[in-house]
Amino acid sequence: MDDQELGFKAGDVIEVMDATNKEWWWGRILDSEGWFPASFVRLRVNQDEPMEDYPLKVEDGKEEDVSSTARRYGVGQTSKDQMRTNVINEIISTEKDYIKHLKDICEGYIKQCRKRADMFTEEQLKTIFGNIEDIYRCQKKFVKALEKKFNKEYPHLSELGSCFLEHQTEFQIYSEYCNNHPNACLELSRLAKVNKYVYFFEACRLLQKMIDISLDGFLLTPVQKICKYPLQLAELLKYTNAQHRDFKDVEAALNAMKNVARLINERKRRLENIDKIAQWQSSIEDWEGEDVLVRSSELIYSGELTKISQPQAKSQQRMFFLFDHQLVCCKKDLLRRDILYYKSRINMDDMEIVDVEDGKDKDFNISVKNAFKLHCKTTEEVHLFCAKKPEQKQRWLKAFENERKQVQLDQETGFSITEVQKKQAMLNASKHHHSGKPKAVTRPYYDFLMRQKHPTLPANLPQQQVFMLAEPKRKPSNFWQNISRLTPFRK
């Protein structure tokens, strides 16, 4: 985020140069120096190695035995118990520090900003600070729950796992904050160009006696915090015996917080996708009916199929785009194959998928190969489709299965896109479309869709990387060169 921040990854060893501030330390890795959050590291001596490997030196120079070391760190505690104590103390202390941090933002910045209606609108404050006040209220309840479960006399016996399990659904409010964070950074970057805002934010920081970091740095903390919980719980589980009363809850809490992090990442990815879907729709000629975003927010799969219609069993080659809740059918332009015309759509909520064996089909009275049907449960309408190859058919069948899973998951997690977000995406796409460039040039998302090879993607690679890897090696078309040879025949 800042030139003076020290970047590091798991496993790096940082030499601490200055630890006078309990939240941000100054450290060095090889030739790099900078500030880093103290809560993101642990003392190597305390937690990486068992205590038995570190016999303490007493004043006369002799080594102190393990039993007396244990007495010094806690009566009757084994080294693993002491490690668990360290982790629990870290969770409690970092949570209290985080509450203080949220309070400073809410009272030091938001409260002061609201007093200056001449400088900030309520909409601006919503953009900059998101739902951080809701997060503050949620975290205050959470820290109280942690304190109730904290065993002051024997910290290693504390049972914190249940606290995370009880609050796991409340942590989902971080999704809104994380999705808004890029907008907050853009707005702060815009305001940073005006001196009065720079001075105002600095005055807020000094008045609240906060450390010397810019506001965008402070606002990054909730994003970091929600990512850190799985790390802390993994560390806690590592030092929790299977016989400990907290073991099962910590194990379940770790999975729950990983799921929260996954859900937040998934929602962020989906919201980024709606702009691409809106751009794709704006590139389709002769679009009819409601926008795709009214019902859908995810492209599941796309590709060419032969559609066979009743009653004459007429076959048509079409491009199909499977979104959650609907299948959109388009026709390619005869000359400009990158231009698509809207033809129809099918409501997937009413459909069931029927695998069709190769051979003569009774409903359509024709021989088919690599075929499947979409059968409407309410109107008894039947749609017959044929793929070119058996593996393409299997990919489509898998894609339809994934579409239903996606719909069910969205219902379970309560995922939805607001009307404001949908309208903004369509507005952005409209501006992009009317920029004066030819349609074929301004349609990157169509190429993005056409590069898809398979509905399931490796989870260990970012989606954009996967699509880049899957891009086929295409030869440039010589269509226009051939046309140019005909110039002597022009009038």
XYZ file of C-alpha atoms in Angstrom:
491
model
C 0.000 0.000 0.000
C 2.809 2.404 0.835
C 6.497 2.903 0.008
C 7.439 2.559 3.667
C 5.619 -0.751 4.180
C 7.557 -4.002 4.320
C 6.147 -6.765 2.150
C 6.661 -10.346 3.313
C 5.278 -13.857 2.877
C 4.700 -16.843 5.166
C 8.001 -18.277 6.352
C 10.023 -15.046 6.031
C 12.225 -14.125 8.991
C 12.065 -10.420 9.854
C 14.679 -8.680 11.965
C 12.770 -6.253 14.200
C 14.515 -2.866 14.391
C 11.880 -0.908 16.306
C 8.983 -2.322 18.353
C 8.048 0.764 20.383
C 4.605 0.895 18.739
C 2.603 -2.226 19.573
C 0.631 -2.247 16.292
C 3.268 -1.453 13.653
C 6.909 -2.506 13.914
C 9.864 -1.417 11.817
C 11.816 -4.398 10.456
C 14.276 -5.624 7.882
C 14.309 -8.562 5.424
C 17.655 -8.803 3.617
C 18.107 -5.291 2.125
C 14.472 -4.151 2.528
C 13.270 -2.142 5.522
C 9.803 -0.871 6.409
C 6.739 -0.910 8.657
C 4.733 -4.114 9.062
C 1.718 -5.089 11.254
C 2.953 -6.741 14.466
C -0.194 -8.890 14.630
C 0.792 -10.645 11.388
C 3.967 -12.186 12.821
C 4.982 -14.236 15.812
C 8.211 -14.456 17.796
C 10.111 -17.370 16.368
C 11.514 -18.450 19.736
C 8.090 -18.556 21.401
C 6.104 -20.618 18.968
C 8.189 -22.266 16.257
C 10.291 -24.476 18.539
C 9.329 -26.613 21.582
C 10.339 -25.059 24.879
C 12.586 -28.020 25.719
C 14.930 -26.880 22.920
C 15.511 -23.573 24.722
C 17.065 -24.214 28.198
C 17.135 -20.881 29.987
C 20.326 -19.396 31.447
C 20.132 -18.363 35.089
C 22.366 -15.756 36.692
C 25.257 -18.097 37.582
C 25.448 -19.297 33.970
C 23.944 -22.772 34.557
C 21.036 -24.056 32.511
C 17.634 -24.181 34.168
C 15.799 -27.512 33.821
C 12.544 -27.961 31.884
C 10.357 -28.450 34.977
C 11.441 -25.122 36.491
C 10.954 -23.480 33.054
C 7.403 -24.856 32.982
C 6.798 -23.477 36.480
C 7.958 -20.076 35.310
C 5.553 -20.087 32.340
C 2.571 -21.742 34.031
C 2.084 -24.373 36.704
C 2.065 -27.895 35.329
C 1.970 -26.785 31.687
C 3.680 -28.817 28.975
C 5.439 -27.013 26.132
C 2.364 -27.628 23.905
C 0.094 -26.094 26.553
C 2.383 -23.072 26.690
C 2.239 -22.745 22.907
C -1.575 -22.877 23.121
C -1.474 -20.178 25.811
C 0.633 -18.017 23.494
C -1.800 -18.419 20.601
C -4.862 -17.716 22.793
C -3.198 -14.634 24.271
C -2.420 -13.476 20.740
C -6.047 -13.970 19.595
C -7.431 -12.053 22.591
C -4.863 -9.220 22.427
C -5.106 -8.733 18.647
C -8.907 -8.711 18.928
C -8.748 -5.945 21.558
C -6.278 -3.996 19.403
C -8.607 -4.422 16.414
C -11.610 -3.118 18.384
C -9.532 -0.056 19.334
C -8.597 0.361 15.672
C -12.260 0.230 14.536
C -13.259 2.656 17.297
C -10.560 5.101 16.157
C -11.865 4.979 12.571
C -15.533 5.363 13.597
C -14.977 8.098 16.170
C -11.803 9.701 14.822
C -12.820 9.908 11.163
C -16.513 9.119 10.484
C -17.814 11.206 13.404
C -15.699 14.210 12.339
C -16.658 13.797 8.651
C -20.373 13.876 9.506
C -19.871 17.242 11.172
C -18.649 18.625 7.842
C -21.681 18.364 5.554
C -20.021 21.049 3.409
C -17.192 18.584 2.578
C -18.844 15.138 2.593
C -22.201 13.773 1.468
C -23.616 10.698 3.217
C -23.188 8.796 -0.062
C -19.481 9.726 -0.112
C -19.022 8.492 3.451
C -20.727 5.215 2.501
C -18.259 4.839 -0.379
C -15.186 5.625 1.764
C -16.049 3.725 4.940
C -18.471 1.069 3.629
C -20.212 -0.814 6.455
C -17.308 -0.472 8.920
C -19.693 0.758 11.643
C -21.658 -2.523 11.330
C -18.363 -4.426 11.554
C -17.450 -2.449 14.699
C -20.766 -3.406 16.372
C -20.320 -7.061 15.338
C -16.718 -7.206 16.610
C -17.652 -5.692 20.005
C -20.082 -8.578 20.580
C -17.470 -11.068 19.387
C -14.705 -9.811 21.698
C -17.101 -9.978 24.680
C -17.869 -13.607 23.790
C -14.133 -14.361 23.605
C -13.485 -12.755 27.011
C -16.233 -14.882 28.602
C -14.568 -18.050 27.329
C -11.060 -16.914 28.333
C -9.650 -18.776 31.355
C -7.436 -16.174 33.079
C -5.884 -18.641 35.514
C -5.123 -21.355 32.948
C -5.338 -19.748 29.479
C -4.512 -23.017 27.685
C -7.820 -24.454 28.970
C -9.819 -21.637 27.303
C -12.469 -22.810 24.829
C -12.614 -20.228 22.034
C -13.786 -22.463 19.153
C -17.486 -22.092 19.984
C -17.235 -18.267 19.798
C -16.186 -18.431 16.139
C -18.910 -20.971 15.354
C -21.626 -18.834 16.973
C -20.558 -15.708 15.042
C -19.669 -17.273 11.672
C -22.771 -15.943 9.864
C -22.172 -12.428 11.227
C -18.676 -12.430 9.709
C -20.317 -12.521 6.271
C -20.863 -8.747 6.554
C -17.174 -8.451 5.669
C -18.176 -9.428 2.129
C -19.837 -6.045 1.554
C -16.821 -4.239 3.018
C -14.281 -6.154 0.887
C -16.316 -5.588 -2.289
C -16.540 -1.866 -1.564
C -12.857 -1.423 -0.619
C -11.570 -0.722 -4.177
C -14.219 2.035 -4.509
C -13.057 3.499 -1.177
C -9.466 3.622 -2.426
C -10.551 5.346 -5.662
C -12.573 7.952 -3.779
C -9.727 8.638 -1.316
C -7.286 8.907 -4.219
C -9.562 11.509 -5.816
C -9.894 13.500 -2.572
C -6.113 13.327 -1.971
C -5.668 15.727 -4.914
C -7.467 18.445 -2.921
C -5.396 19.964 -0.099
C -8.285 20.695 2.265
C -9.159 16.972 2.417
C -5.524 15.999 3.002
C -5.289 18.464 5.928
C -8.686 17.399 7.285
C -7.828 13.673 7.365
C -4.454 14.420 8.954
C -6.167 16.549 11.626
C -8.547 13.636 12.358
C -5.604 11.271 12.791
C -3.713 13.593 15.128
C -6.818 14.378 17.191
C -7.455 10.643 17.706
C -3.716 10.050 18.420
C -3.425 7.389 15.744
C -0.103 6.206 14.296
C 1.322 7.875 11.186
C -0.423 5.896 8.432
C -2.771 7.262 5.752
C -6.516 6.615 5.982
C -6.480 4.070 3.142
C -3.947 2.063 5.173
C -6.260 2.054 8.208
C -9.210 1.017 6.028
C -7.307 -2.012 4.746
C -7.260 -3.575 8.243
C -10.750 -5.234 8.119
C -9.790 -6.915 4.821
C -6.603 -8.225 6.443
C -8.450 -9.243 9.618
C -10.999 -11.533 8.005
C -8.160 -13.270 6.113
C -6.179 -13.731 9.321
C -8.804 -15.679 11.316
C -8.183 -19.002 9.479
C -4.432 -18.580 10.129
C -4.981 -17.994 13.851
C -7.374 -20.948 14.149
C -4.972 -23.230 12.251
C -2.269 -22.242 14.747
C -4.645 -22.858 17.675
C -5.607 -26.286 16.320
C -1.918 -27.173 15.932
C -1.386 -26.770 19.695
C -4.732 -28.290 20.814
C -4.661 -31.934 21.886
C -7.325 -34.216 20.389
C -8.542 -34.897 23.974
C -9.011 -31.163 24.710
C -12.665 -30.090 25.172
C -12.098 -27.328 22.598
C -10.582 -29.560 19.883
C -13.751 -30.348 17.875
C -15.008 -26.761 18.071
C -11.653 -25.321 16.945
C -11.551 -27.802 14.058
C -15.102 -26.861 13.031
C -14.357 -23.142 13.515
C -11.315 -23.364 11.226
C -13.441 -24.879 8.442
C -16.206 -22.326 9.068
C -13.831 -19.347 8.813
C -12.205 -20.797 5.700
C -15.709 -21.006 4.205
C -16.386 -17.379 5.178
C -13.160 -16.317 3.422
C -14.088 -18.421 0.368
C -17.589 -16.923 0.287
C -16.162 -13.384 0.422
C -13.731 -14.156 -2.417
C -16.498 -15.767 -4.473
C -18.850 -12.812 -3.999
C -16.073 -10.411 -4.975
C -15.372 -12.409 -8.136
C -19.096 -12.529 -9.009
C -19.496 -8.779 -8.617
C -16.476 -8.181 -10.858
C -18.096 -10.492 -13.441
C -21.342 -8.532 -13.760
C -19.560 -5.714 -15.626
C -18.247 -8.255 -18.141
C -21.699 -9.811 -18.549
C -23.218 -6.358 -19.146
C -20.517 -5.630 -21.774
C -21.235 -8.965 -23.442
C -24.978 -8.211 -23.646
C -24.338 -4.745 -25.111
C -22.340 -6.410 -27.912
C -25.237 -8.664 -28.976
C -27.282 -7.358 -31.924
C -31.105 -7.258 -31.812
C -31.311 -7.935 -28.056
C -34.889 -8.472 -26.841
C -36.530 -8.707 -23.424
C -35.037 -8.122 -20.002
C -31.331 -7.746 -19.320
C -29.348 -10.887 -18.451
C -28.449 -9.330 -15.070
C -32.104 -9.201 -14.000
C -31.904 -12.919 -13.220
C -28.282 -13.982 -13.703
C -24.820 -13.085 -12.421
C -22.591 -15.956 -13.555
C -21.644 -17.447 -16.914
C -21.458 -21.208 -16.398
C -20.527 -22.395 -19.900
C -20.750 -21.504 -23.591
C -20.308 -23.186 -26.959
C -21.836 -24.198 -30.292
C -24.661 -26.720 -30.557
C -27.091 -27.870 -33.215
C -30.650 -27.084 -32.143
C -33.411 -29.251 -33.656
C -36.910 -27.745 -33.682
C -40.309 -29.380 -34.078
C -42.437 -30.116 -36.047
C -40.266 -30.354 -39.208
C -37.128 -31.365 -37.248
C -35.365 -28.320 -38.677
C -31.732 -28.101 -37.502
C -29.896 -24.817 -36.775
C -26.296 -24.163 -35.747
C -26.341 -21.736 -32.807
C -24.103 -20.298 -30.077
C -25.417 -20.958 -26.555
C -24.489 -19.148 -23.337
C -25.510 -20.880 -20.109
C -25.951 -18.473 -17.183
C -27.479 -19.239 -13.818
C -31.261 -19.425 -14.367
C -31.181 -19.067 -18.178
C -29.736 -20.332 -21.460
C -29.278 -17.630 -24.124
C -29.313 -18.592 -27.809
C -27.502 -16.473 -30.434
C -26.785 -16.715 -34.167
C -23.431 -15.887 -35.758
C -23.232 -13.340 -38.582
C -22.552 -15.051 -41.921
C -19.570 -12.843 -42.806
C -18.437 -11.323 -39.493
C -18.313 -14.481 -37.368
C -17.480 -12.449 -34.258
C -20.850 -10.649 -34.389
C -23.806 -12.354 -32.694
C -27.556 -11.825 -33.054
C -29.947 -12.564 -30.200
C -32.462 -15.315 -31.022
C -34.094 -16.656 -27.841
C -33.615 -17.785 -24.261
C -34.740 -20.711 -22.126
C -35.700 -20.483 -18.443
C -33.556 -23.146 -16.755
C -35.616 -23.098 -13.537
C -38.411 -24.974 -15.385
C -36.168 -27.440 -17.209
C -34.944 -30.953 -16.574
C -32.010 -32.413 -18.524
C -32.531 -35.674 -20.436
C -29.529 -37.624 -21.760
C -30.380 -39.051 -25.219
C -28.798 -42.251 -26.551
C -27.357 -42.292 -30.068
C -29.877 -43.562 -32.599
C -33.457 -42.749 -33.573
C -35.273 -40.316 -31.278
C -38.989 -41.095 -30.794
C -40.144 -37.526 -30.074
C -38.508 -35.992 -33.150
C -38.495 -39.125 -35.355
C -34.895 -38.569 -36.523
C -31.518 -40.209 -35.908
C -29.308 -38.267 -33.488
C -25.779 -38.466 -32.161
C -24.248 -36.820 -29.028
C -27.705 -35.466 -28.140
C -29.541 -34.284 -25.032
C -32.913 -32.662 -24.339
C -34.257 -29.898 -22.192
C -37.742 -30.853 -21.052
C -40.052 -28.206 -19.547
C -41.811 -29.618 -16.487
C -44.751 -27.186 -16.718
C -45.527 -26.886 -20.467
C -44.121 -30.289 -21.619
C -42.134 -28.369 -24.263
C -39.014 -30.266 -25.428
C -35.780 -28.824 -26.884
C -33.335 -31.190 -28.637
C -29.623 -30.360 -28.952
C -26.693 -32.174 -30.599
C -23.005 -31.647 -29.941
C -20.264 -32.366 -32.501
C -18.305 -34.725 -30.241
C -19.166 -36.985 -27.268
C -16.815 -35.064 -24.938
C -18.583 -31.788 -25.813
C -21.911 -33.356 -24.879
C -20.475 -34.478 -21.520
C -19.204 -30.969 -20.853
C -22.659 -29.553 -21.470
C -24.299 -32.131 -19.188
C -21.765 -31.253 -16.477
C -22.409 -27.550 -17.065
C -26.178 -27.975 -16.548
C -25.435 -29.826 -13.316
C -23.131 -26.971 -12.206
C -25.820 -24.410 -13.044
C -28.294 -26.035 -10.654
C -25.610 -26.283 -7.944
C -24.826 -22.571 -8.372
C -28.494 -21.603 -8.033
C -28.861 -23.724 -4.894
C -25.653 -22.304 -3.367
C -26.819 -18.737 -4.015
C -30.111 -19.492 -2.263
C -28.313 -21.031 0.723
C -25.781 -18.189 1.115
C -28.247 -15.409 0.281
C -26.127 -14.071 -2.588
C -27.793 -11.367 -4.640
C -26.867 -8.316 -6.674
C -28.550 -5.037 -5.812
C -30.605 -3.115 -8.370
C -28.093 -0.244 -8.098
C -25.189 -2.574 -8.995
C -27.109 -4.012 -11.966
C -28.035 -0.559 -13.301
C -24.479 0.714 -12.845
C -23.046 -2.276 -14.745
C -25.461 -1.736 -17.662
C -24.723 2.017 -17.638
C -20.969 1.351 -17.773
C -21.479 -1.107 -20.639
C -23.626 1.432 -22.496
C -20.914 4.120 -22.171
C -18.309 1.619 -23.347
C -20.492 0.642 -26.304
C -21.131 4.245 -27.436
C -17.462 5.223 -27.396
C -17.461 5.415 -31.194
C -15.410 2.267 -31.854
C -16.706 -0.611 -34.016
C -18.528 -3.338 -32.089
C -16.116 -6.067 -33.057
C -13.244 -4.170 -31.434
C -14.976 -3.266 -28.166
C -16.074 -6.761 -27.262
C -13.304 -8.268 -25.129
C -15.774 -10.276 -23.080
C -17.020 -12.137 -26.151
C -13.455 -13.346 -26.786
C -13.219 -14.160 -23.089
C -16.324 -16.360 -23.418
C -15.217 -18.008 -26.640
C -11.931 -19.106 -25.080
C -13.728 -21.321 -22.570
C -12.865 -24.974 -22.981
C -14.490 -26.701 -20.030
C -17.000 -25.768 -17.299
C -14.734 -26.842 -14.439
C -11.548 -24.910 -13.762
C -8.531 -25.789 -11.592
C -8.981 -24.138 -8.198
C -5.275 -23.480 -7.742
C -5.023 -20.982 -10.626
C -6.699 -17.563 -10.864
C -9.548 -17.643 -13.354
C -8.011 -15.091 -15.718
C -4.789 -17.116 -15.864
C -6.731 -20.269 -16.687
C -8.513 -18.614 -19.596
C -5.218 -17.248 -20.924
C -3.728 -20.743 -20.796
C -6.790 -22.188 -22.520
C -6.743 -19.711 -25.394
C -6.451 -21.626 -28.678
C -3.685 -20.769 -31.139
C -5.660 -19.226 -33.984
C -4.386 -18.410 -37.446
C -5.256 -14.852 -38.578
C -8.125 -14.837 -41.058
C -7.149 -14.061 -44.674
C -10.773 -13.232 -45.623
C -10.152 -9.500 -46.165
C -6.863 -10.147 -48.007
C -8.752 -12.380 -50.457
C -11.378 -9.673 -50.960
C -8.673 -7.066 -51.665
C -7.407 -9.196 -54.582
C -10.735 -8.546 -56.335
C -10.060 -4.758 -56.569
C -9.404 -4.836 -60.380
C -13.050 -5.885 -60.821
C -14.406 -2.860 -58.921
C -16.349 -0.307 -60.961
